[in-house]
Short mmCIF file of C-alpha atoms in Angstrom, two decimals:
data_model
loop_
_atom_site.label_atom_id
_atom_site.label_comp_id
_atom_site.label_asym_id
_atom_site.label_seq_id
_atom_site.Cartn_x
_atom_site.Cartn_y
_atom_site.Cartn_z
CA MET A 1 0.39 -0.17 0.25
CA ALA A 2 1.05 3.38 -1.29
CA SER A 3 2.11 5.54 1.60
CA PRO A 4 0.20 8.63 1.80
CA ARG A 5 1.38 11.64 -0.25
CA GLN A 6 2.78 13.94 2.45
CA PRO A 7 1.09 17.84 0.81
CA PRO A 8 3.60 20.77 -0.23
CA ALA A 9 4.69 23.18 2.25
CA LEU A 10 3.77 26.35 2.23
CA PRO A 11 5.74 29.06 0.18
CA GLU A 12 7.73 30.93 2.60
CA GLU A 13 5.39 34.47 1.98
CA LEU A 14 2.68 32.33 2.32
CA LEU A 15 3.66 30.97 6.06
CA GLN A 16 5.03 34.83 6.85
CA GLU A 17 1.64 36.48 5.92
CA ILE A 18 -0.16 33.26 8.40
CA PHE A 19 2.27 35.08 11.04
CA LEU A 20 1.86 37.90 10.48
CA ARG A 21 -1.77 37.52 11.70
CA VAL A 22 -0.88 36.41 14.88
CA SER A 23 -2.81 38.29 18.05
CA SER A 24 -0.36 37.93 20.83
CA TYR A 25 3.15 38.15 21.21
CA ALA A 26 3.07 35.14 23.29
CA ASP A 27 1.49 33.13 21.22
CA LEU A 28 4.72 34.44 17.73
CA ALA A 29 6.83 33.05 20.00
CA ARG A 30 5.67 30.55 20.52
CA ALA A 31 5.47 29.60 17.00
CA SER A 32 9.61 30.42 16.42
CA THR A 33 10.28 27.16 18.87
CA ALA A 34 8.39 24.41 16.46
CA CYS A 35 10.79 24.03 14.08
CA ILE A 36 14.22 25.75 12.44
CA SER A 37 12.51 26.93 9.99
CA PHE A 38 9.73 28.64 12.06
CA ARG A 39 11.69 29.67 13.77
CA ARG A 40 14.42 31.86 10.84
CA LEU A 41 10.68 32.93 9.22
CA ILE A 42 9.40 34.38 12.87
CA ALA A 43 13.45 35.79 13.45
CA ASP A 44 13.85 37.54 9.90
CA PRO A 45 14.67 41.79 11.14
CA ALA A 46 12.28 42.69 7.92
CA PHE A 47 9.53 40.07 8.96
CA LEU A 48 9.57 41.56 12.97
CA ARG A 49 9.42 45.26 11.89
CA ARG A 50 6.48 44.51 9.86
CA PHE A 51 5.01 42.65 12.94
CA ARG A 52 5.52 45.54 15.34
CA SER A 53 4.01 47.57 13.37
CA LEU A 54 1.17 46.00 13.10
CA HIS A 55 0.75 44.53 17.07
CA PRO A 56 0.85 47.99 19.41
CA GLN A 57 3.67 46.97 21.86
CA LEU A 58 2.96 45.32 25.07
CA LEU A 59 2.48 47.89 27.94
CA LEU A 60 3.77 46.42 31.13
CA GLY A 61 4.38 49.00 33.20
CA PHE A 62 5.87 51.23 34.77
CA LEU A 63 9.90 52.42 35.84
CA GLU A 64 10.89 54.43 38.38
CA SER A 65 12.96 57.32 37.42
CA SER A 66 15.01 58.16 40.47
CA PRO A 67 16.11 55.59 42.30
CA PRO A 68 15.18 53.73 44.30
CA PHE A 69 14.56 52.05 41.06
CA GLY A 70 11.64 49.05 40.26
CA LEU A 71 9.54 48.46 38.15
CA GLN A 72 5.64 47.80 38.60
CA PRO A 73 4.50 45.35 36.86
CA ALA A 74 1.15 45.81 35.14
CA GLU A 75 -1.60 43.97 37.57
CA ALA A 76 -4.88 41.95 36.82
CA PRO A 77 -7.23 42.25 35.48
CA HIS A 78 -5.07 43.92 33.10
CA PRO A 79 -4.35 41.72 29.64
CA ASN A 80 -0.54 41.68 30.10
CA ALA A 81 -0.30 41.65 33.69
CA SER A 82 1.26 37.84 33.19
CA ALA A 83 3.78 39.42 31.39
CA ALA A 84 4.30 41.98 33.00
CA ARG A 85 4.64 39.53 36.29
CA ALA A 86 7.39 37.09 34.29
CA LEU A 87 9.59 39.68 33.96
CA ALA A 88 9.29 41.50 37.17
CA SER A 89 10.65 37.96 37.51
CA ALA A 90 13.75 37.75 34.73
CA ALA A 91 14.01 40.99 34.76
CA ASP A 92 16.71 43.45 37.70
CA PHE A 93 15.15 46.87 37.61
CA SER A 94 17.01 47.56 40.54
CA PHE A 95 19.89 48.58 38.63
CA ASP A 96 22.43 48.05 41.29
CA TYR A 97 24.56 46.71 38.69
CA LEU A 98 25.57 50.82 37.32
CA PRO A 99 28.82 51.29 38.32
CA PRO A 100 28.32 55.04 41.22
CA ALA A 101 27.75 57.38 38.92
CA ARG A 102 30.36 61.05 37.94
CA TRP A 103 27.66 63.60 39.50
CA PRO A 104 25.07 61.13 41.89
CA PRO A 105 22.22 59.74 41.45
CA TRP A 106 21.55 58.28 37.63
CA PHE A 107 18.19 58.87 37.15
CA VAL A 108 15.96 57.00 34.15
CA CYS A 109 15.32 59.55 31.67
CA ASP A 110 14.20 56.53 28.52
CA VAL A 111 14.00 53.71 28.46
CA LEU A 112 13.21 51.75 24.19
CA ASP A 113 13.71 47.42 23.56
CA GLY A 114 13.71 46.81 26.13
CA ARG A 115 17.28 48.39 26.71
CA VAL A 116 16.95 51.87 29.95
CA LEU A 117 18.98 54.80 29.10
CA PHE A 118 20.18 56.71 32.29
CA GLU A 119 22.49 60.21 32.53
CA CYS A 120 23.54 62.19 35.76
CA LYS A 121 24.58 65.92 35.31
CA ASP A 122 26.39 67.90 36.96
CA PRO A 123 25.42 69.87 40.16
CA GLY A 124 27.80 72.48 39.48
CA ARG A 125 27.06 73.48 36.26
CA GLU A 126 31.46 72.81 35.55
CA HIS A 127 30.61 70.12 32.90
CA PHE A 128 26.82 71.51 31.18
CA LEU A 129 26.61 67.96 28.94
CA PRO A 130 25.26 64.97 30.90
CA GLU A 131 27.61 61.60 31.65
CA LEU A 132 25.09 58.62 30.45
CA ALA A 133 24.78 55.19 30.58
CA VAL A 134 22.54 52.22 28.22
CA CYS A 135 21.67 49.47 30.37
CA ASP A 136 19.86 45.68 30.31
CA PRO A 137 17.99 45.27 32.76
CA LEU A 138 17.43 40.63 31.48
CA SER A 139 20.71 40.13 31.08
CA ARG A 140 22.56 43.04 33.78
CA ARG A 141 24.65 44.64 31.70
CA TYR A 142 25.13 48.53 30.79
CA LEU A 143 27.50 50.28 28.60
CA LEU A 144 28.75 54.06 29.86
CA LEU A 145 28.52 56.29 26.20
CA PRO A 146 31.66 57.77 25.77
CA PRO A 147 31.12 61.71 26.55
CA MET A 148 30.37 63.81 23.95
CA PRO A 149 32.60 66.25 22.57
CA ASP A 150 32.04 69.32 23.78
CA ASP A 151 34.00 71.10 21.30
CA GLN A 152 30.88 71.54 19.54
CA VAL A 153 29.14 74.01 22.67
CA LYS A 154 32.46 75.49 24.39
CA GLY A 155 31.43 79.26 24.97
CA LEU A 156 27.60 78.79 24.02
CA ASN A 157 25.28 79.94 26.77
CA LEU A 158 23.50 76.45 26.90
CA ALA A 159 20.27 76.57 28.62
CA HIS A 160 19.06 72.66 28.06
CA TRP A 161 18.97 69.50 26.63
CA ASP A 162 16.76 66.16 25.62
CA VAL A 163 18.39 63.20 25.55
CA PHE A 164 16.34 59.97 23.46
CA LEU A 165 16.69 56.08 22.85
CA THR A 166 16.48 55.82 19.27
CA PRO A 167 16.52 53.04 16.85
CA SER A 168 19.53 52.23 15.21
CA ALA A 169 20.05 52.80 11.30
CA ASP A 170 20.79 49.77 10.11
CA GLU A 171 17.75 48.16 10.40
CA ASP A 172 19.09 43.85 10.20
CA ASN A 173 20.95 44.57 13.24
CA GLU A 174 18.34 43.60 16.42
CA ALA A 175 20.72 44.62 18.85
CA SER A 176 22.16 47.72 17.55
CA TYR A 177 20.80 50.91 19.25
CA SER A 178 21.12 54.85 18.63
CA VAL A 179 21.20 58.18 21.59
CA THR A 180 20.31 61.02 20.47
CA THR A 181 20.96 64.09 22.79
CA VAL A 182 19.32 68.16 21.71
CA VAL A 183 20.90 70.47 23.54
CA SER A 184 19.84 74.56 22.43
CA CYS A 185 21.01 77.16 22.59
CA PRO A 186 20.32 80.67 21.98
CA MET A 187 21.09 80.84 19.04
CA LYS A 188 20.65 77.21 17.84
CA SER A 189 20.23 73.50 18.20
CA VAL A 190 23.01 71.44 18.58
CA VAL A 191 21.69 68.29 18.36
CA PHE A 192 24.78 64.25 19.11
CA VAL A 193 24.56 61.38 17.70
CA TYR A 194 25.77 58.15 19.56
CA ASN A 195 25.67 54.56 17.71
CA SER A 196 25.72 51.49 19.78
CA GLY A 197 27.70 50.30 15.59
CA SER A 198 30.59 52.57 15.53
CA SER A 199 30.67 53.75 19.25
CA SER A 200 30.91 56.93 19.11
CA TRP A 201 28.80 60.35 18.35
CA ARG A 202 28.72 62.65 15.41
CA VAL A 203 27.56 66.30 16.06
CA VAL A 204 24.62 67.78 13.79
CA THR A 205 24.53 71.44 13.40
CA PRO A 206 20.73 72.72 12.33
CA PRO A 207 19.93 75.83 11.28
CA SER A 208 19.93 78.64 13.06
CA TRP A 209 16.28 80.10 14.76
CA ASP A 210 15.70 82.60 12.53
CA ALA A 211 16.04 80.32 9.79
CA LEU A 212 13.68 78.39 11.10
CA GLY A 213 11.43 82.04 11.71
CA LEU A 214 11.01 80.97 14.89
CA SER A 215 12.78 84.72 15.47
CA GLU A 216 10.38 86.85 17.21
CA LEU A 217 11.03 85.63 20.79
CA THR A 218 12.54 88.35 22.32
CA PHE A 219 14.30 84.85 23.39
CA TYR A 220 15.47 81.88 22.31
CA PRO A 221 12.97 79.47 21.63
CA LEU A 222 11.92 77.32 24.17
CA LEU A 223 11.17 73.24 23.54
CA THR A 224 9.42 72.29 25.71
CA CYS A 225 7.08 68.46 25.54
CA PRO A 226 9.25 66.73 24.00
CA CYS A 227 7.71 63.52 22.53
CA TYR A 228 9.12 60.64 19.64
CA ALA A 229 6.75 59.31 16.78
CA TYR A 230 7.35 57.43 13.65
CA GLY A 231 11.06 58.23 13.96
CA CYS A 232 10.92 62.19 13.95
CA PHE A 233 11.40 64.02 17.24
CA TYR A 234 8.64 66.63 18.12
CA TRP A 235 8.35 69.47 20.70
CA LYS A 236 5.94 72.09 21.55
CA VAL A 237 7.81 76.16 21.00
CA GLU A 238 6.82 77.90 24.38
CA LEU A 239 4.77 81.05 24.18
CA MET A 240 4.51 80.10 20.11
CA ASN A 241 1.97 78.16 17.94
CA LYS A 242 4.13 76.30 16.54
CA LEU A 243 6.00 73.27 16.69
CA VAL A 244 9.21 72.17 15.52
CA LYS A 245 10.44 68.64 14.14
CA LEU A 246 13.30 66.43 13.68
CA ASP A 247 13.57 64.14 11.16
CA ARG A 248 14.84 61.15 10.94
CA ASN A 249 17.51 62.85 8.84
CA MET A 250 18.47 65.45 11.99
CA GLU A 251 16.91 67.71 9.57
CA PHE A 252 14.62 71.00 11.29
CA SER A 253 11.57 71.73 10.55
CA ALA A 254 9.72 74.20 12.55
CA ALA A 255 4.80 74.33 10.98
CA ASP A 256 1.86 76.50 12.82
CA ILE A 257 0.07 74.15 14.82
CA PRO A 258 -3.21 74.52 13.83
CA PRO A 259 -6.09 77.85 15.39
CA GLU A 260 -8.26 75.05 16.70
CA ASN A 261 -5.42 73.73 19.04
CA ASP A 262 -3.58 77.56 19.86
CA ASP A 263 -0.97 77.53 22.30
CA PRO A 264 -1.78 73.95 23.72
CA PRO A 265 -0.14 73.03 26.97
CA TYR A 266 0.86 70.36 26.42
CA CYS A 267 1.80 68.12 22.25
CA CYS A 268 0.63 64.61 21.71
CA CYS A 269 1.98 63.64 18.28
CA GLY A 270 0.68 62.05 15.23
CA VAL A 271 -0.08 61.22 11.79
CA ARG A 272 -1.84 62.51 9.10
CA GLY A 273 -0.91 61.29 5.42
CA ARG A 274 1.01 63.32 5.40
CA GLN A 275 1.39 66.59 7.65
CA ALA A 276 2.18 66.33 12.31
CA TRP A 277 -0.20 67.46 14.30
CA ALA A 278 -0.18 68.85 17.95
CA VAL A 279 -3.01 68.22 20.42
#
């Protein structure tokens, strides 16, 4: 008796479309353990980018931003409570393995893709730019970032900075990341970008405030309420009904906020078509 004929294998393109319709990250992880070919398809960076674009990441809890550090995990009946408990037990959110800060204490300033960005700042302001560290609470590993090249800002009346963890331009390397620091000065901003692949900083000098049409104030534009969405940074300009945007190419632009949102106290950014909006 002839053995039954095996059904033809599904093409990889069809398998990926099936996996994209898996409703949860936990179920996708289980599917990846079924066989080597499934794992290879699911672990592919291009597939993971598509999956993340269709399925929002899980809200697992809130991280204390100052000592004593700790994770406040989501609790039942929140649907992510079980995943939050698993994360809290697997990772070390005490961060007691970080080295002593140059100017204690460390503060959490951003979180992205399982990494936590810390900063410490000189209270005497002799050194304006902060010391930065990136930590992985799952592996208990950390990296002290090299100092930013402050020769670009020496002699300037530095007023404020914002620091962000951002995805690396190398989209095929899941382990890579970037850190972007935006420093505001009276005449302009200066942007420092750290790339984990090169372990170095590069400096971007944007146009002056005048070139962005922000010269009508009697003092430098104060950028408030920083937001990060769709690969771009956004700030609300204090005392002006304007939004400042820094795009993926590290280029600045400014736009008017719709009149119905005149001088909002805070900024939340999204995208409609090709236009940014704020409320």
